[in-house]
Each structure stands twice: as C-alpha cells, then as structure tokens.
Amino acid sequence: MSSIAKPPVFHPSARTNALGLRLRDYEGGMSTLCAGCGHDSVTAALIQAAWELSISPEIAAKMSGIGCSAKTTAYFMKQSHGFNSVHGRMPSVTTGAAAANRQLVCIGISGDGDSLSIGLGQMCHAVRRNVNMLYVLENNGVYGLTKGQFSASADIGSTSRKGVPNQMAPIDPVLLALSLGATFVARSFSGDKQQLVPILKAGITHRGLALVDVISPCVTFNNHEGSTKSYAHTRTHEVEAVATDFVPLKHAIDIAPSNGAVIDVSMHDGSLLRLRPATAGYDPTDRAAAYAHVRACQARGEIATGLLFVDEGSSQEMCDELKLPAEPLHDLPFERLCPGSRALDELMERYR
Amino acid sequence: MSGVNDFAFRIGTVNGTGSSSANGLLMQAIFRMGIPVTGKNIFPSNIQGLPTWYEIRVSGDGYAARPSALDLVVALNPATYAQDMAAVCPGGYLLYDSSWPMDPDLVREDITILEVPFGQMCVETFDGDRDRTLMRNIVYAGTLAALLGFDMDVVAGMLDEKFSRKKRLLDANQTAIQLGYDYAQRHFSCPLPFHLRQLDRTGGHILMDGNSAAALGAVYAGATVGAWYPITPATSLMEMFTAFCHEFRTDPVTGENRFAILQAEDELSAAGIVIGAGWAGARSFTNTSGPGISLMQEFIGLAYYTEIPSVFFDIQRCGPSTGMPTRTQQCDLLMLAYASHGDTKHPVLYPANPAECFEMSVAAFDLAERFQTPVFVASDLDMAMNDWMIPRLTWDDDFRPDRGKVLDREALDALPRFSRYLDVDGDGIAARTLPGVGGKGAYFVRGSGHDKHAGYTEDADAYREVVDRLKRKIDGAAAVVPAPVFDLQDEAGIGLVTIGSCDAAVREAIDLLRAQGLRLDMMRIRGFPFSDEVAEFLETHEMLLVIEQNRDAQLRSLLTIELGIPRDRMTSVLDYGGLPLTAQFVVDAVARVATEVPA
C-alpha cells in the first residue's frame, strides 16, 4: 500500500520503553488515508500499545489483506516485517507464518469488507484454529477504496451517502466469534483511545486469537446522518460493558477498583487483566452471557463495547495443538528433519 | 501373444466390498515370485455400490504400461457381466460367479467361460453377511492362484505376515484361499496356457505409489509445513506425509512434532498457509488436483510477484470442472506453466513414475527456495495412486538442502542498506530475509506494484525493472529443472516427444516399432521452462509426434509458445479418455503417420 516516509525526528526528552525505544520508533510511514479516518486512530492506538508492551519490532509480523484497512500495516512499526496479501486472505497467510515460527507476534489488520464477505470463511477458521494473533477488524460499514458501497456489517436501515437504506441483516463479527469459540472477543471505537489501547495490549498478550472489532468511521463515505457507523452515532450509542486495565508483568497492581466487582484474569505471560464491569453482574468470562448482552444491546440500537469475553485459562493456541517446538521450524537442523539413508532402506522392506 | 509371465487379467467387482486387499495380495505375490507386475485400479467416484475394476499386467520383460489386451477377465459383479464379457481378447477366458446367472445371449463362442459359484461357496462356509462378502474376495484370489500358477508358499507367507496378530482372520483367510484353489483344481485344467513361473527380475525393486513416494520426498527434503484440502487423487499424498512425519519426526518422549500439517477450509486457504509459512522460512507445500489449482491461482500470482518459495503438487485428473475425478489425464500442463493473472511463468517438474515422484519432490523444494517462487510437480492419478514397480529408493546422506539466498543477521549488519528486490549477483535472484531475524532485514511484502527496494510504486520504469528481472530469474531455471531423457538411434527421422506417465507406454511402443524396422528417437520432457536440449531435439527431427494425455495438445502448444516450433511440424497423439495410455495406442498412431516417412 502507498505511504510516504516520515522523517525520524525525536524530541530529546522522549521517554523510552524497556527496550530503550521511543514511541516514535513504533511509527510507520505517513498515512495516505483520508484526513480524519478512524483507521489512523487505530494506528495510533496500536503504536501506543506496542510501545507500552515493549514489543521487539523484529519479532512482530504485520499482516493484512486488501482495502483501506490493509493500508494500516504500513503506518506503524516500520522496523517490522509486513505482509500485504490478497483480499480476505490475511488469516490463512498469518496461519502459515504463525505455524512456521511461533515466536512471531502476529498483528493482523482487516476490515469489514475484507473479513466479513470474501474473507468470512478464512476469519471463521482462523478463530476455530485459535491462531496466536491479534485480529483487528476496522469496521466502518462501507467499502471505502471502491467509493462507498455497503459492506456486510452495515445495519438494517443505515443509509448510504445518497440516502439509500441498507435492507440486509448485518454480520456481527463479535457474535460470530463468540459462537465459533473465540477465546478473546472485544469491541471498541477508534475514537476511544483510552478504551482501545488496553484492549489491544490484552489482545496481543492473549495466548490464541484475540478478535477486536473496532468501529472505525469512514469520514468520506459513511459519516453522515443516517449512518450507524458514524462518529456521532457511535459516540452516542456506545455502551461499555467492561473497562479493561492492563497490568504488565512484575508491576504492582495499583489500580483503584471501581464501584462494581472486579474480575482479574492472569495472562499466560504473567501479566494481569483487571476487568471492571460497568453493570453489576456482567461476567466477561461467561460466553453465553456475553452473547446475550451483545444481542440485547443490538435490540436497543446500542453498540456493546469493551472486552466482552475472555478465556485465558483453557485457551490452547494452534501451535500448542500442533505440538510444535519453541524454535522456528526453519531453524531446526536438517539432520532432525531428514530420516537418512538407513531409515529409508528399512522402510523399503515394507514395499516388497 | 500371451504366454508364461506375459499376460494380463482384470477383476470386476463392486466398490466398497473389500476387493482391494485381495487384488493387492495377488499383485504382491506375483512381485515376490520375482516377476515384474503392475496394477491399475479403475475405480468409480463413489464409496460403495458401483462397479470397479483392477487390472494386473504380468510382464517378465518389465513392461509397465496398461495392458493393450486382457487374457482373463474375472466378473464378480452381475451389473457388468456384459462389459466384462466384451473385454476378453479373442481366445481368452472369462471367469464369473455362477451364483448369479449369466444371460445366455451374452455368451461368446470365441472365448472360454469358467464358472465358479463363489457367492454360494461363501454362504456355505462362512457366517454373517460381512464375512461372506469379504471372504468372497479371498476365494477368487485362491481360484486365480490355481488358474495362474501362483506359488502357494508365497501366498501363505503373505497371509501369515498380514494376519500374524489376528488368529481368527488368518484362519478365515486360509480357509477361503484353499476353498477357491481346490475348486479350480477339481474343475479346471490348471494352470491356464498363460501363467506365472518363478523369475528373478524384481530384486532391488519395490512396489510403491507416486503419492507415497512424493510424500517421502517431502519428508527427506525437510519440508515442515503441509497445508491441504482433501481432493481425489491428491489426498493420499498428505495422508502419507502425516504418517511418515509421525514415524520420523515426532519426539517419542515429549510428543513434540517437527512438522505442522494443517487441513485447511479450502484450497485458497491451503495456498495461503503455504505462502505464509514459506515467507516465514519453512519449507512448505500443498497437494491438490486441477480444481484446487484453479482456486489457488490468485495466491500463486502473489507468491510469484512477491517471490515466496512454495511447492504445489498437482495430481492431475480428468477435467474440466469436476470432470472424472477418479480418471487420469495430463490436462493441467498449460494452466501450471502460466498459473494466475498477469504475466507469470513457473518452474514445473514432470515425473513419469513413483521413483521420479520421490526425486522431483526433493528437487522441487530446492528449486522453490533457490528461485524464491512457486514450483509445481505435475503428477497424475495413474502414477500417484497405482502401485508401480520401481527400483528401491535410496538416499545420499551428504545431501544438504539448497535454502537459496537468505540473509542472516550478520550478513545484514554488513550491508549499508537492504533492498529486497535488488539483483546483486546478476542472476535475477535477489536475497531475501525472514521475519523474526531482525536487523535491517524488515521489508513490506506487497502484491501491489513495487520497486527493487520493495517500496510501493506506480512508476512505469520501476515496475518494469522488477518484472523484467522476474522473467530473467525464471528463464534461468530452464538450465536446472530436470533434464529431458532421450532414447536415440542413429539417424532416426522420427522423433517421439512425450511427458509424464505416458513414458511406460511410449517406451514399450518404441520397442515394438523398432522391432518392425522403424527408426525412432524419443525425448521425454521432465521440466519447464524448456532447456536448450529440448529445442535442439525438435529442430533436428524431420517428423515429430507429441504424445500426451489431453484433448487439446497442451504440451505441443507449450512447445510452440516457448520455442517457436511451428504447430504443423508436430503431429499430436492424444489419449484423453481417462485411462492410462497403452502401447498399442501409440503403435497405431505412429503407424498411421510414419508410413509417410521412409524408415
């Protein structure tokens, strides 16, 4: 995707993370998306999350398909490898890369056009396999690069820029992921960085596939009155079910609990998620309850956000299921892969 | 024509009734008697209830093509009695199950008809429908053993091996074999005029199918990621890869696997997984058939343009569309050469038998990494799923894989700047880096227009620079893909050109034609892009016949497109009905055109 190089300018007082890197070290090329595009806010949140987590740029793999969302991978972590694949196929390419090298931190960026139409099957199966990846779905309800056609996530009655209402039922990636057994399901809003950054950090840390549906308005084609994916509509209809605090490994837990009950989730790497349900009784570890909540919000015309469901304890990611070694497959010495002449000779006896 | 150690027979049964183990037993017993043998399974696209046949050719001289005539047909399926009766060559034999009567109108006077009440014998001897159905296969094997002069010690030994831990089954099988054997001895004059006689021509050989051999090649080549979607006739390749990996690459203590096998949701995803893994540095492959390649074309173009090593096994079957999924063809030659949209061209390897499936499987992984591009192995149903007699596979322990130009951290540190698509060595091959290695190696893989630094471009010159280099790179593969094999005589005016599993029939046909006094040369093409040797052979022969198994003369088209040989210089010999080629088909075709040329 197109991008413009950014000059590396650092303020001398810029803070560094555990790797000695500054926030700007996690930036990428200059965005060529429209001014005000929700995706650029997602990019900023990703930069923040990766910097705060001190992700080593060399082990990150930025994966995308085709569309406006796919451009995002060019705008963060320029020191990382990126793979801009084909439309709707980011999940399979990431699956292959994650199997080949389980040390990679796979960050997949997709959109509603990319993931909910042509790529719907691939998204579903990546969820079923529980590929160890962050799966960000930048959701704006339209096809931007082809100038404003409805996507499969457009709500019934939501109108196009020319005022034509959408008639077909939307595909909700959150409900879909919950029904497919996803072990980490969240929804956020590009305009709510405070909510989004901890969710992204939790998603990257999660062992398995973390689906994060981000309502990310398209300023050019879907930000008008009548759209249910506009900034204004999302701001006024967003209902946060759970607030997330991310407590990194070895940090003292110094977050004050809110009025509601607090649910702590220990991550595989030793960090902690402190989840604060907005409504008493909401349990983000209860899949059926999460599903019912999203449905109920939908019926009221509200958008349920927050880390809606997480199952860290029993989550087995794909490489666990495949019983793969810790090192990348290309690092295995040839002698450990090739059985050699003697084994072949013995094998030949079976074919007589 | 037929005689001792030189005949063919066919068994017609109903699929799903367990006849394949009996047929396998017969094949293997002949092989262990030291007599070269081949078997062709002619089966329906169905699990149970439809007609199925198994053809066995016995050839002391080692000819392995499908037989041109059948000396004996065994008819065990009343639904195909008419077909089976008609298939026997004049003077031959039909053996049928007289438990189900034969329509007198079908009976031929020019053949001998043998009746055995197999079904009835099984009802009297065994209990339960299942055993009666299964054992009928072993009973007919016993009858054939008597009629064709099998060494019963060999047969008994094989049953012992197979059922050593299943006493009840061993007893039942021994009873069944004896039942069929004794019946034949009592009622017929055994053996028939054509029969088996112990020989010593299978030493140092094995019976193996091409999918097993290709899977073994992938294991030996060090492939670590296999992604696939089930499809006939490719399925058994990944099943065997899985079995071999579990045997050789699973840690017996920890259970850790040094391989990843993923059954994808479709062929598109299988290709995506292979490309993702190839990008991340693993040797990765998929196995599919023509319909799967159709689905993978988009990804193939991506891998070509972004230069990601990947290996595709195409086990060709009859197309177009679903076609005849259990019948063989060489119908994907054009598609593989130029798969995907835009200007593309790919190295393709054409094995002719399971031994070459093994060798070319290993070679494909080296080529894919050396040229950083998708490489295809064009197998077919006949060589992939049937057992062929081939020399025992061997392995050179000094072999080391060619991983191509991959820059490690140290090499990257020594560079002022890393440019992914820069042709430093002048061979069209730029060095690549792997994710996770770090340093200056990070770059952005993009299917969109890119320049030599991997940056996005819409600039005509920068775009052309990259695609022109790609052309040079792939052209360079012509010199290293497997070379053609030749069979040359002095000053032969006729050149036969062929490919893949046509080999067995063409070589047999050449022996027959040369015996008639024709002077013939043969070239079997084994790799694409074509090397200079291929062009030279075509240019130096007055009359050319191109023998292949598809309707549209795809190999001939490729030769015209790539080498500029005029179409009318090459006569096509085309067999595309879905059954393996026979020598007689080739002999007849050559005889038709060769009369115009002085021998």
CSV table of C-alpha atoms in Angstrom, one decimal, chain A residues 205-325:
chain,number,residue,atom,x,y,z
A,205,THR,CA,-0.7,-10.8,25.2
A,206,HIS,CA,-3.6,-13.3,24.9
A,207,ARG,CA,-2.5,-16.8,24.0
A,208,GLY,CA,-4.6,-17.5,21.0
A,209,LEU,CA,-6.7,-15.4,18.6
A,210,ALA,CA,-7.9,-12.1,20.0
A,211,LEU,CA,-10.6,-10.6,17.9
A,212,VAL,CA,-11.0,-6.9,18.3
A,213,ASP,CA,-13.8,-5.3,16.3
A,214,VAL,CA,-13.2,-1.6,16.2
A,215,ILE,CA,-15.9,0.7,14.9
A,216,SER,CA,-13.7,3.0,12.8
A,217,PRO,CA,-15.8,5.6,10.9
A,218,CYS,CA,-15.2,6.3,7.2
A,219,VAL,CA,-15.2,10.1,7.1
A,220,THR,CA,-15.7,10.2,3.3
A,221,PHE,CA,-18.4,7.6,2.7
A,222,ASN,CA,-20.1,6.8,5.9
A,223,ASN,CA,-20.0,9.6,8.4
A,224,HIS,CA,-23.3,11.3,7.5
A,225,GLU,CA,-26.6,11.5,9.4
A,226,GLY,CA,-28.4,8.2,8.9
A,227,SER,CA,-25.3,6.1,9.1
A,228,THR,CA,-25.0,3.8,12.1
A,229,LYS,CA,-21.2,3.7,11.8
A,230,SER,CA,-20.5,7.5,12.0
A,231,TYR,CA,-18.5,9.2,14.7
A,232,ALA,CA,-21.7,10.9,16.1
A,233,HIS,CA,-23.8,7.7,16.1
A,234,THR,CA,-21.1,5.6,17.7
A,235,ARG,CA,-20.3,8.2,20.4
A,236,THR,CA,-24.0,8.4,21.4
A,237,HIS,CA,-24.8,4.7,21.1
A,238,GLU,CA,-21.7,3.1,22.5
A,239,VAL,CA,-22.3,1.3,25.8
A,240,GLU,CA,-19.2,0.0,27.5
A,241,ALA,CA,-19.8,-3.3,29.2
A,242,VAL,CA,-16.4,-3.8,30.7
A,243,ALA,CA,-13.5,-1.4,31.3
A,244,THR,CA,-10.1,-3.1,31.0
A,245,ASP,CA,-6.9,-2.3,32.8
A,246,PHE,CA,-3.7,-4.0,31.7
A,247,VAL,CA,-1.2,-4.7,34.4
A,248,PRO,CA,2.2,-5.7,32.9
A,249,LEU,CA,4.3,-8.5,34.3
A,250,LYS,CA,6.1,-7.6,37.6
A,251,HIS,CA,4.2,-4.4,38.1
A,252,ALA,CA,2.4,-3.7,41.4
A,253,ILE,CA,-1.3,-3.6,41.0
A,254,ASP,CA,-2.1,0.0,41.7
A,255,ILE,CA,-5.4,0.5,40.0
A,256,ALA,CA,-8.2,1.5,42.3
A,257,PRO,CA,-11.2,-0.8,41.9
A,258,SER,CA,-14.3,0.9,40.7
A,259,ASN,CA,-17.7,0.5,42.4
A,260,GLY,CA,-18.5,-2.7,40.7
A,261,ALA,CA,-17.0,-6.1,41.3
A,262,VAL,CA,-13.5,-6.5,39.7
A,263,ILE,CA,-12.5,-9.6,37.8
A,264,ASP,CA,-8.8,-10.4,37.5
A,265,VAL,CA,-7.6,-12.5,34.6
A,266,SER,CA,-4.0,-13.8,34.7
A,267,MET,CA,-2.4,-13.9,31.3
A,268,HIS,CA,-0.1,-16.7,30.1
A,269,ASP,CA,2.9,-14.4,30.2
A,270,GLY,CA,2.3,-13.4,33.8
A,271,SER,CA,0.6,-10.0,33.2
A,272,LEU,CA,-2.8,-9.3,34.6
A,273,LEU,CA,-6.1,-8.0,33.2
A,274,ARG,CA,-8.3,-6.2,35.7
A,275,LEU,CA,-11.8,-6.1,34.2
A,276,ARG,CA,-14.3,-3.7,35.7
A,277,PRO,CA,-17.9,-4.5,34.5
A,278,ALA,CA,-19.9,-1.3,34.1
A,279,THR,CA,-23.1,-3.1,35.1
A,280,ALA,CA,-23.2,-5.2,38.1
A,281,GLY,CA,-23.3,-8.9,37.3
A,282,TYR,CA,-21.8,-8.8,33.8
A,283,ASP,CA,-19.3,-11.6,33.7
A,284,PRO,CA,-16.8,-11.4,30.8
A,285,THR,CA,-15.7,-15.0,31.3
A,286,ASP,CA,-19.2,-16.3,30.6
A,287,ARG,CA,-19.6,-16.8,26.8
A,288,ALA,CA,-23.4,-17.2,26.9
A,289,ALA,CA,-23.8,-14.1,28.9
A,290,ALA,CA,-21.6,-12.1,26.6
A,291,TYR,CA,-23.6,-13.3,23.6
A,292,ALA,CA,-26.9,-12.3,25.3
A,293,HIS,CA,-25.6,-8.9,26.3
A,294,VAL,CA,-24.4,-8.1,22.7
A,295,ARG,CA,-27.8,-9.2,21.4
A,296,ALA,CA,-29.7,-7.2,23.9
A,297,CYS,CA,-27.7,-4.0,23.1
A,298,GLN,CA,-28.3,-4.6,19.4
A,299,ALA,CA,-32.0,-4.8,20.0
A,300,ARG,CA,-31.9,-1.5,21.7
A,301,GLY,CA,-29.9,0.1,18.9
A,302,GLU,CA,-26.8,0.3,21.2
A,303,ILE,CA,-23.3,-0.8,20.5
A,304,ALA,CA,-21.8,-3.0,23.2
A,305,THR,CA,-18.1,-2.3,23.6
A,306,GLY,CA,-15.3,-3.4,25.9
A,307,LEU,CA,-13.5,-6.7,26.4
A,308,LEU,CA,-16.7,-8.7,26.1
A,309,PHE,CA,-15.3,-12.2,26.6
A,310,VAL,CA,-12.0,-13.7,27.6
A,311,ASP,CA,-11.0,-17.3,28.3
A,312,GLU,CA,-7.3,-17.2,29.1
A,313,GLY,CA,-7.1,-20.3,31.3
A,314,SER,CA,-8.1,-23.1,28.9
A,315,SER,CA,-7.0,-21.4,25.7
A,316,GLN,CA,-4.8,-23.6,23.6
A,317,GLU,CA,-3.4,-21.8,20.6
A,318,MET,CA,-2.9,-23.5,17.3
A,319,CYS,CA,0.8,-24.3,17.8
A,320,ASP,CA,0.0,-25.9,21.2
A,321,GLU,CA,-2.4,-28.2,19.4
A,322,LEU,CA,0.2,-28.9,16.7
A,323,LYS,CA,2.7,-29.7,19.5
A,324,LEU,CA,5.3,-27.5,17.8
A,325,PRO,CA,8.7,-26.8,19.3
